[in-house]
């Protein structure tokens, strides 16, 4: 993959907590957005046609060996990706399709691919541009762009029928209060674009009820992932959820309590109110201290904040993660409380990618943390 801004060849983009990507070199957002201008020119049109040809070869090469077949698919995706970064609307839609159907990033979970597909489709179907601006100032391809937007809207509506378990467990996503509200906005967009649908065509397929203990357990369990482990996260748990988190274990015998130590640290505070975080955070360095605290768990529940240098981290060394934890905890944990006030808990787990995004020459970890907190908190105001 090549960054469209600095032209750097990217082994893996920064994968941000919300599913978006940034270039690890220039740190610019390389994901399309609803105000991105579409481009159809001779170069990206050729890229898209070639991509489709390789995809057709993959579909019709069932008699070939597996290595050959997937070489066709890899080439189709690679060309489509290059075309998408040149803002071709059909390539952007196609990238959503590849992620939605698991044809790209095989090592990602279904939920992670779902999120990326969602943002591709959203960038197209909610795009503010009606067509493609010509040098004279007029717009071309208006009808074609409308049809592409309509197809993306229908794909979004279909995805929202039953989001993956990990996504549905968040309760809300991308600034919407819940998935019903998000689904209604997408259905309204289908009508706005001149499309039709039966009422039952995109009906929700069941609902999942998950408590926050499940989400917290999954995040803390992933702290020991040797490939890519989280650095930081906050959870808001009821008293029952907190007790469940620390006493239960998975079917392989994994226990959160047994893993708390020097490289995975917990801070816990009693819940008061998200707007006025008056509770004092206590740091827990061993399981005995947590067990003792849980015996008198506050009835209103608790906030849990973890910092983790265990597992795989590509962009930050252990000393840098420890410096980040120190910066986050200064001034009586002011930054942690700021994120709680912005309701960045339960659904937001941060990786070293999210922090490395703000690195610059001659900037200290305190400066990086300040920029990180400012932008993450500002997102809540804009939603």
CSV table of C-alpha atoms in Angstrom, one decimal:
chain,number,residue,atom,x,y,z
A,1,UNK,CA,0.0,0.0,0.0
A,2,UNK,CA,1.2,3.5,-0.8
A,3,UNK,CA,0.3,6.7,1.0
A,4,UNK,CA,-1.4,9.2,-1.3
A,5,UNK,CA,0.1,12.1,0.6
A,6,UNK,CA,3.8,11.3,1.2
A,7,UNK,CA,4.0,8.4,-1.3
A,8,UNK,CA,5.6,6.1,1.3
A,9,UNK,CA,5.1,2.4,0.8
A,10,UNK,CA,3.2,1.2,3.9
A,11,UNK,CA,3.7,-2.2,5.3
A,12,UNK,CA,0.7,-1.7,7.6
A,13,UNK,CA,-1.1,1.6,8.2
A,14,UNK,CA,-1.8,2.8,11.8
A,15,UNK,CA,-5.0,1.0,12.7
A,16,UNK,CA,-6.8,3.5,15.0
A,17,UNK,CA,-9.2,2.5,17.7
A,18,UNK,CA,-12.2,3.5,15.6
A,19,UNK,CA,-11.2,1.5,12.6
A,20,UNK,CA,-9.7,4.3,10.6
A,21,UNK,CA,-6.2,4.3,9.2
A,22,UNK,CA,-3.3,6.8,9.2
A,23,UNK,CA,0.0,6.8,7.4
A,24,UNK,CA,2.7,5.9,9.9
A,25,UNK,CA,5.2,8.2,8.1
A,26,UNK,CA,3.3,11.5,7.6
A,27,UNK,CA,0.5,10.6,10.1
A,28,UNK,CA,-2.2,11.9,7.8
A,29,UNK,CA,-5.6,10.3,7.7
A,30,UNK,CA,-5.6,8.1,4.6
A,31,UNK,CA,-9.2,7.0,5.0
A,32,UNK,CA,-11.9,8.6,2.8
A,33,UNK,CA,-14.5,10.8,4.5
A,34,UNK,CA,-18.0,12.2,3.6
A,35,UNK,CA,-16.4,15.4,2.3
A,36,UNK,CA,-13.7,13.7,0.2
A,37,UNK,CA,-14.0,14.7,-3.5
A,38,UNK,CA,-14.5,11.8,-5.9
A,39,UNK,CA,-12.1,11.4,-8.9
A,40,UNK,CA,-12.6,9.5,-12.1
A,41,UNK,CA,-9.8,9.8,-14.5
A,42,UNK,CA,-7.9,7.7,-17.1
A,43,UNK,CA,-5.4,6.4,-14.5
A,44,UNK,CA,-7.7,5.3,-11.7
A,45,UNK,CA,-10.3,4.0,-14.2
A,46,UNK,CA,-7.6,1.7,-15.7
A,47,UNK,CA,-6.7,0.6,-12.2
A,48,UNK,CA,-10.3,-0.3,-11.4
A,49,UNK,CA,-10.8,-2.2,-14.6
A,50,UNK,CA,-7.7,-4.2,-14.1
A,51,UNK,CA,-8.7,-4.9,-10.5
A,52,UNK,CA,-12.1,-6.2,-11.7
A,53,UNK,CA,-10.4,-8.4,-14.3
A,54,UNK,CA,-8.2,-10.0,-11.6
A,55,UNK,CA,-11.3,-10.5,-9.4
A,56,UNK,CA,-13.0,-12.2,-12.3
A,57,UNK,CA,-10.0,-14.4,-12.8
A,58,UNK,CA,-10.2,-15.4,-9.2
A,59,UNK,CA,-13.9,-16.3,-9.5
A,60,UNK,CA,-13.3,-18.4,-12.6
A,61,UNK,CA,-10.1,-20.1,-11.5
A,62,UNK,CA,-11.5,-22.9,-9.4
A,63,UNK,CA,-9.5,-25.5,-11.3
A,64,UNK,CA,-6.2,-23.7,-10.5
A,65,UNK,CA,-4.2,-24.4,-7.4
A,66,UNK,CA,-4.9,-22.4,-4.2
A,67,UNK,CA,-1.7,-20.3,-4.4
A,68,UNK,CA,-2.5,-19.2,-8.0
A,69,UNK,CA,-6.1,-18.4,-7.2
A,70,UNK,CA,-5.3,-16.2,-4.2
A,71,UNK,CA,-2.6,-14.5,-6.2
A,72,UNK,CA,-5.4,-13.3,-8.5
A,73,UNK,CA,-7.4,-12.1,-5.4
A,74,UNK,CA,-4.4,-10.4,-3.9
A,75,UNK,CA,-3.8,-8.5,-7.1
A,76,UNK,CA,-7.4,-7.5,-7.4
A,77,UNK,CA,-7.4,-6.1,-3.9
A,78,UNK,CA,-4.1,-4.4,-4.3
A,79,UNK,CA,-5.2,-2.6,-7.5
A,80,UNK,CA,-8.5,-1.7,-6.0
A,81,UNK,CA,-6.8,-0.3,-2.9
A,82,UNK,CA,-4.5,1.8,-5.1
A,83,UNK,CA,-7.5,3.0,-7.0
A,84,UNK,CA,-9.5,3.8,-3.9
A,85,UNK,CA,-6.7,6.0,-2.5
A,86,UNK,CA,-7.0,7.9,-5.8
A,87,UNK,CA,-10.7,8.5,-4.7
A,88,UNK,CA,-12.4,6.5,-7.4
A,89,UNK,CA,-16.0,6.0,-6.0
A,90,UNK,CA,-16.5,2.5,-7.3
A,91,UNK,CA,-13.1,1.5,-5.9
A,92,UNK,CA,-14.1,2.9,-2.5
A,93,UNK,CA,-17.3,0.9,-2.6
A,94,UNK,CA,-15.5,-2.2,-3.7
A,95,UNK,CA,-13.0,-1.9,-0.8
A,96,UNK,CA,-16.0,-1.9,1.5
A,97,UNK,CA,-17.2,-5.1,-0.2
A,98,UNK,CA,-13.8,-6.8,0.2
A,99,UNK,CA,-13.8,-6.0,3.9
A,100,UNK,CA,-17.4,-6.9,4.4
A,101,UNK,CA,-16.9,-10.3,2.8
A,102,UNK,CA,-13.5,-11.2,4.3
A,103,UNK,CA,-11.5,-10.9,1.1
A,104,UNK,CA,-8.9,-8.7,2.7
A,105,UNK,CA,-6.9,-8.7,6.0
A,106,UNK,CA,-7.6,-12.3,6.7
A,107,UNK,CA,-6.0,-11.9,10.2
A,108,UNK,CA,-8.6,-9.3,11.2
A,109,UNK,CA,-11.6,-10.4,13.2
A,110,UNK,CA,-15.1,-10.2,11.6
A,111,UNK,CA,-15.8,-7.2,13.8
A,112,UNK,CA,-12.7,-5.3,12.7
A,113,UNK,CA,-13.4,-5.9,9.1
A,114,UNK,CA,-17.1,-4.9,9.6
A,115,UNK,CA,-16.0,-1.6,11.0
A,116,UNK,CA,-13.7,-0.8,8.1
A,117,UNK,CA,-16.3,-1.8,5.6
A,118,UNK,CA,-18.8,0.5,7.4
A,119,UNK,CA,-16.5,3.5,7.1
A,120,UNK,CA,-15.9,2.9,3.4
A,121,UNK,CA,-19.6,2.6,2.6
A,122,UNK,CA,-20.4,5.6,4.8
A,123,UNK,CA,-17.8,7.7,3.0
A,124,UNK,CA,-19.5,7.1,-0.3
A,125,UNK,CA,-23.3,7.0,0.5
A,126,UNK,CA,-23.2,10.1,2.8
A,127,UNK,CA,-20.7,12.0,0.6
A,128,UNK,CA,-21.7,15.6,0.2
A,129,UNK,CA,-20.6,15.8,-3.4
A,130,UNK,CA,-23.3,15.1,-6.1
A,131,UNK,CA,-20.8,14.3,-8.8
A,132,UNK,CA,-17.3,15.0,-9.9
A,133,UNK,CA,-16.3,18.6,-10.5
A,134,UNK,CA,-14.9,19.5,-13.9
A,135,UNK,CA,-12.3,22.2,-14.6
A,136,UNK,CA,-15.1,24.5,-15.7
A,137,UNK,CA,-16.8,24.2,-12.3
A,138,UNK,CA,-19.7,21.9,-13.5
A,139,UNK,CA,-20.4,18.4,-12.2
A,140,UNK,CA,-20.1,15.2,-14.2
A,141,UNK,CA,-21.1,11.6,-13.4
A,142,UNK,CA,-24.1,12.7,-11.2
A,143,UNK,CA,-26.3,9.8,-12.2
A,144,UNK,CA,-23.5,7.3,-11.8
A,145,UNK,CA,-22.4,8.7,-8.4
A,146,UNK,CA,-26.1,8.5,-7.2
A,147,UNK,CA,-26.3,4.9,-8.1
A,148,UNK,CA,-23.0,4.1,-6.4
A,149,UNK,CA,-24.2,5.9,-3.3
A,150,UNK,CA,-27.5,4.0,-3.4
A,151,UNK,CA,-25.7,0.6,-3.6
A,152,UNK,CA,-23.5,1.6,-0.6
A,153,UNK,CA,-26.5,2.7,1.4
A,154,UNK,CA,-28.2,-0.7,0.8
A,155,UNK,CA,-25.1,-2.6,1.7
A,156,UNK,CA,-24.9,-0.5,4.9
A,157,UNK,CA,-28.5,-1.3,5.7
A,158,UNK,CA,-27.8,-5.0,5.2
A,159,UNK,CA,-24.8,-4.9,7.4
A,160,UNK,CA,-26.8,-3.2,10.2
A,161,UNK,CA,-29.3,-6.1,10.2
A,162,UNK,CA,-27.0,-7.9,12.5
A,163,UNK,CA,-23.7,-6.3,13.5
A,164,UNK,CA,-20.9,-8.6,14.7
A,165,UNK,CA,-21.1,-9.6,18.4
A,166,UNK,CA,-18.2,-7.3,19.4
A,167,UNK,CA,-19.7,-4.3,17.7
A,168,UNK,CA,-23.2,-4.9,18.9
A,169,UNK,CA,-21.9,-5.2,22.4
A,170,UNK,CA,-20.9,-1.5,22.4
A,171,UNK,CA,-24.6,-0.5,22.3
A,172,UNK,CA,-23.8,2.5,20.1
A,173,UNK,CA,-21.4,3.3,17.3
A,174,UNK,CA,-20.1,6.2,15.3
A,175,UNK,CA,-22.0,8.8,17.4
A,176,UNK,CA,-25.4,7.3,17.1
A,177,UNK,CA,-27.3,6.6,20.3
A,178,UNK,CA,-28.0,3.0,19.2
A,179,UNK,CA,-28.1,0.8,16.1
A,180,UNK,CA,-31.8,1.4,15.6
A,181,UNK,CA,-31.1,5.1,15.1
A,182,UNK,CA,-28.2,4.4,12.8
A,183,UNK,CA,-30.3,2.0,10.8
A,184,UNK,CA,-33.1,4.6,10.4
A,185,UNK,CA,-30.6,7.2,9.1
A,186,UNK,CA,-29.4,4.8,6.5
A,187,UNK,CA,-32.9,3.8,5.4
A,188,UNK,CA,-33.8,7.5,5.0
A,189,UNK,CA,-30.7,7.9,2.8
A,190,UNK,CA,-31.9,5.1,0.6
A,191,UNK,CA,-35.2,7.0,0.0
A,192,UNK,CA,-33.4,10.3,-0.5
A,193,UNK,CA,-31.3,8.7,-3.2
A,194,UNK,CA,-34.4,7.4,-5.0
A,195,UNK,CA,-34.2,3.9,-3.9
A,196,UNK,CA,-37.0,1.6,-2.7
A,197,UNK,CA,-37.1,-1.3,-0.2
A,198,UNK,CA,-39.6,-3.5,1.6
A,199,UNK,CA,-40.1,-2.7,5.3
A,200,UNK,CA,-38.8,-6.2,6.2
A,201,UNK,CA,-35.9,-6.3,3.8
A,202,UNK,CA,-33.5,-4.7,6.3
A,203,UNK,CA,-35.2,-5.6,9.5
A,204,UNK,CA,-32.9,-6.3,12.5
A,205,UNK,CA,-32.1,-9.9,12.9
A,206,UNK,CA,-32.4,-10.3,16.7
A,207,UNK,CA,-30.6,-8.4,19.4
A,208,UNK,CA,-27.8,-9.3,21.6
A,209,UNK,CA,-27.6,-8.4,25.3
A,210,UNK,CA,-24.0,-8.1,26.6
A,211,UNK,CA,-22.8,-6.8,29.9
A,212,UNK,CA,-19.7,-4.6,30.1
A,213,UNK,CA,-17.8,-7.4,32.0
A,214,UNK,CA,-17.6,-9.4,28.8
A,215,UNK,CA,-16.2,-6.4,26.9
A,216,UNK,CA,-13.6,-5.6,29.6
A,217,UNK,CA,-12.6,-9.3,29.9
A,218,UNK,CA,-12.0,-9.5,26.1
A,219,UNK,CA,-9.9,-6.3,26.2
A,220,UNK,CA,-7.8,-7.5,29.1
A,221,UNK,CA,-7.5,-10.9,27.7
A,222,UNK,CA,-6.0,-9.4,24.5
A,223,UNK,CA,-3.3,-7.6,26.5
A,224,UNK,CA,-1.3,-10.8,26.1
A,225,UNK,CA,-1.7,-11.1,22.3
A,226,UNK,CA,1.9,-11.5,21.0
A,227,UNK,CA,1.0,-9.9,17.6
A,228,UNK,CA,-1.0,-6.8,18.7
A,229,UNK,CA,-1.9,-5.9,22.2
A,230,UNK,CA,-3.8,-2.9,23.5
A,231,UNK,CA,-2.0,-0.2,25.6
A,232,UNK,CA,-4.9,1.5,27.4
A,233,UNK,CA,-8.6,1.4,28.0
A,234,UNK,CA,-11.3,2.5,30.4
A,235,UNK,CA,-14.4,0.6,31.5
A,236,UNK,CA,-17.5,1.6,33.5
A,237,UNK,CA,-18.9,-1.4,35.4
A,238,UNK,CA,-21.7,-2.0,37.8
A,239,UNK,CA,-20.8,-3.8,41.0
A,240,UNK,CA,-22.1,-7.1,39.7
A,241,UNK,CA,-20.2,-6.7,36.4
A,242,UNK,CA,-17.0,-5.8,38.3
A,243,UNK,CA,-17.3,-9.0,40.5
A,244,UNK,CA,-18.0,-11.1,37.4
A,245,UNK,CA,-14.9,-9.7,35.6
A,246,UNK,CA,-12.5,-10.6,38.4
A,247,UNK,CA,-13.9,-14.0,39.5
A,248,UNK,CA,-14.7,-15.6,36.1
A,249,UNK,CA,-12.3,-17.1,33.6
A,250,UNK,CA,-12.5,-18.4,30.1
A,251,UNK,CA,-12.7,-22.1,29.1
A,252,UNK,CA,-8.9,-22.3,28.9
A,253,UNK,CA,-8.5,-21.2,32.5
A,254,UNK,CA,-7.5,-17.7,31.8
A,255,UNK,CA,-7.9,-15.4,34.8
A,256,UNK,CA,-7.6,-11.7,34.8
A,257,UNK,CA,-6.5,-11.6,38.4
A,258,UNK,CA,-3.5,-13.9,37.7
A,259,UNK,CA,-2.2,-11.6,35.0
A,260,UNK,CA,-2.3,-8.3,36.9
A,261,UNK,CA,1.3,-7.2,37.6
A,262,UNK,CA,4.2,-5.0,36.6
A,263,UNK,CA,3.4,-4.9,32.9
A,264,UNK,CA,-0.4,-4.8,33.1
A,265,UNK,CA,-1.6,-2.3,35.7
A,266,UNK,CA,-5.1,-1.4,36.9
A,267,UNK,CA,-6.5,1.8,38.3
A,268,UNK,CA,-9.9,1.6,39.9
A,269,UNK,CA,-12.2,4.4,41.2
A,270,UNK,CA,-15.7,4.5,42.5
A,271,UNK,CA,-18.4,5.8,40.2
A,272,UNK,CA,-19.9,9.2,40.9
A,273,UNK,CA,-20.9,11.0,37.7
A,274,UNK,CA,-19.3,11.2,34.3
A,275,UNK,CA,-19.5,15.0,34.2
A,276,UNK,CA,-17.9,15.4,37.7
A,277,UNK,CA,-15.4,12.7,38.3
A,278,UNK,CA,-14.7,13.1,42.0
A,279,UNK,CA,-13.6,9.6,42.7
A,280,UNK,CA,-10.0,8.8,43.5
A,281,UNK,CA,-8.2,6.3,41.4
A,282,UNK,CA,-6.3,3.6,43.3
A,283,UNK,CA,-3.6,1.6,41.5
A,284,UNK,CA,-3.6,-2.2,41.9
A,285,UNK,CA,-0.4,-4.1,41.3
A,286,UNK,CA,-1.5,-7.6,42.5
A,287,UNK,CA,-4.5,-9.8,42.7
A,288,UNK,CA,-4.7,-9.9,46.5
A,289,UNK,CA,-5.4,-6.1,46.6
A,290,UNK,CA,-8.1,-6.4,44.0
A,291,UNK,CA,-9.8,-9.3,45.8
A,292,UNK,CA,-9.8,-7.2,49.0
A,293,UNK,CA,-11.3,-4.2,47.2
A,294,UNK,CA,-14.0,-6.4,45.5
A,295,UNK,CA,-15.2,-7.6,48.9
A,296,UNK,CA,-16.5,-4.1,49.5
A,297,UNK,CA,-17.2,-3.1,45.9
A,298,UNK,CA,-19.1,0.3,45.7
A,299,UNK,CA,-22.8,-0.2,45.0
A,300,UNK,CA,-22.7,2.4,42.3
A,301,UNK,CA,-20.0,0.5,40.5
A,302,UNK,CA,-16.5,1.4,39.4
A,303,UNK,CA,-14.3,2.8,36.6
A,304,UNK,CA,-11.4,0.6,35.6
A,305,UNK,CA,-8.5,1.9,33.7
A,306,UNK,CA,-5.7,-0.3,32.5
A,307,UNK,CA,-2.2,0.3,31.1
A,308,UNK,CA,-0.5,-2.5,29.4
A,309,UNK,CA,3.1,-3.0,28.0
A,310,UNK,CA,2.7,-6.8,27.8
A,311,UNK,CA,2.2,-8.6,24.5
A,312,UNK,CA,3.1,-7.3,21.0
A,313,UNK,CA,3.6,-3.6,20.3
A,314,UNK,CA,5.0,-2.5,17.0
A,315,UNK,CA,5.3,1.3,17.5
A,316,UNK,CA,6.1,1.8,21.2
A,317,UNK,CA,8.7,0.4,23.5
A,318,UNK,CA,7.9,-0.6,27.1
A,319,UNK,CA,9.5,2.5,28.5
A,320,UNK,CA,7.4,4.7,26.1
A,321,UNK,CA,4.2,2.9,27.3
A,322,UNK,CA,5.2,3.5,30.9
A,323,UNK,CA,5.9,7.2,30.1
A,324,UNK,CA,2.4,7.4,28.5
A,325,UNK,CA,0.9,5.9,31.7
A,326,UNK,CA,2.7,8.4,33.8
A,327,UNK,CA,1.5,11.3,31.7
A,328,UNK,CA,-2.1,10.0,31.7
A,329,UNK,CA,-1.9,9.8,35.5
A,330,UNK,CA,-0.5,13.2,36.3
A,331,UNK,CA,-2.5,15.9,38.1
A,332,UNK,CA,-4.7,13.4,40.0
A,333,UNK,CA,-5.5,11.4,36.8
A,334,UNK,CA,-6.9,14.5,35.0
A,335,UNK,CA,-6.6,13.0,31.5
A,336,UNK,CA,-8.3,9.8,32.5
A,337,UNK,CA,-11.2,11.8,34.0
A,338,UNK,CA,-11.4,13.9,30.9
A,339,UNK,CA,-11.9,10.8,28.8
A,340,UNK,CA,-14.5,9.5,31.2
A,341,UNK,CA,-16.3,12.8,30.9
A,342,UNK,CA,-16.2,12.3,27.1
A,343,UNK,CA,-17.7,8.8,27.6
A,344,UNK,CA,-14.7,7.1,26.1
A,345,UNK,CA,-15.2,3.9,28.0
A,346,UNK,CA,-16.3,0.4,27.3
A,347,UNK,CA,-16.2,0.8,23.5
A,348,UNK,CA,-12.8,2.5,23.1
A,349,UNK,CA,-9.6,0.5,23.6
A,350,UNK,CA,-6.4,2.1,22.4
A,351,UNK,CA,-3.4,0.6,20.8
A,352,UNK,CA,0.1,1.9,20.3
A,353,UNK,CA,-1.0,2.9,16.8
A,354,UNK,CA,-3.3,5.5,18.4
A,355,UNK,CA,-0.5,7.0,20.4
A,356,UNK,CA,2.3,6.8,17.8
A,357,UNK,CA,0.0,8.8,15.5
A,358,UNK,CA,0.9,11.9,17.5
A,359,UNK,CA,4.7,11.5,17.6
A,360,UNK,CA,6.9,14.2,16.1
A,361,UNK,CA,10.5,15.1,16.3
A,362,UNK,CA,11.5,16.7,19.6
A,363,UNK,CA,8.0,16.2,21.2
A,364,UNK,CA,7.9,14.6,24.7
A,365,UNK,CA,5.5,11.9,25.8
A,366,UNK,CA,3.7,14.6,27.8
A,367,UNK,CA,3.2,16.5,24.6
A,368,UNK,CA,2.0,13.4,22.7
A,369,UNK,CA,-0.4,12.6,25.5
A,370,UNK,CA,-1.8,16.1,25.5
A,371,UNK,CA,-2.5,16.0,21.7
A,372,UNK,CA,-4.0,12.5,22.0
A,373,UNK,CA,-6.4,13.5,24.8
A,374,UNK,CA,-7.4,16.7,23.0
A,375,UNK,CA,-8.4,15.0,19.8
A,376,UNK,CA,-10.1,12.0,21.4
A,377,UNK,CA,-12.1,14.3,23.7
A,378,UNK,CA,-13.0,16.7,20.9
A,379,UNK,CA,-14.6,13.8,18.9
A,380,UNK,CA,-17.3,13.5,21.5
A,381,UNK,CA,-18.2,17.2,21.1
A,382,UNK,CA,-18.5,16.8,17.4
A,383,UNK,CA,-20.8,13.8,17.5
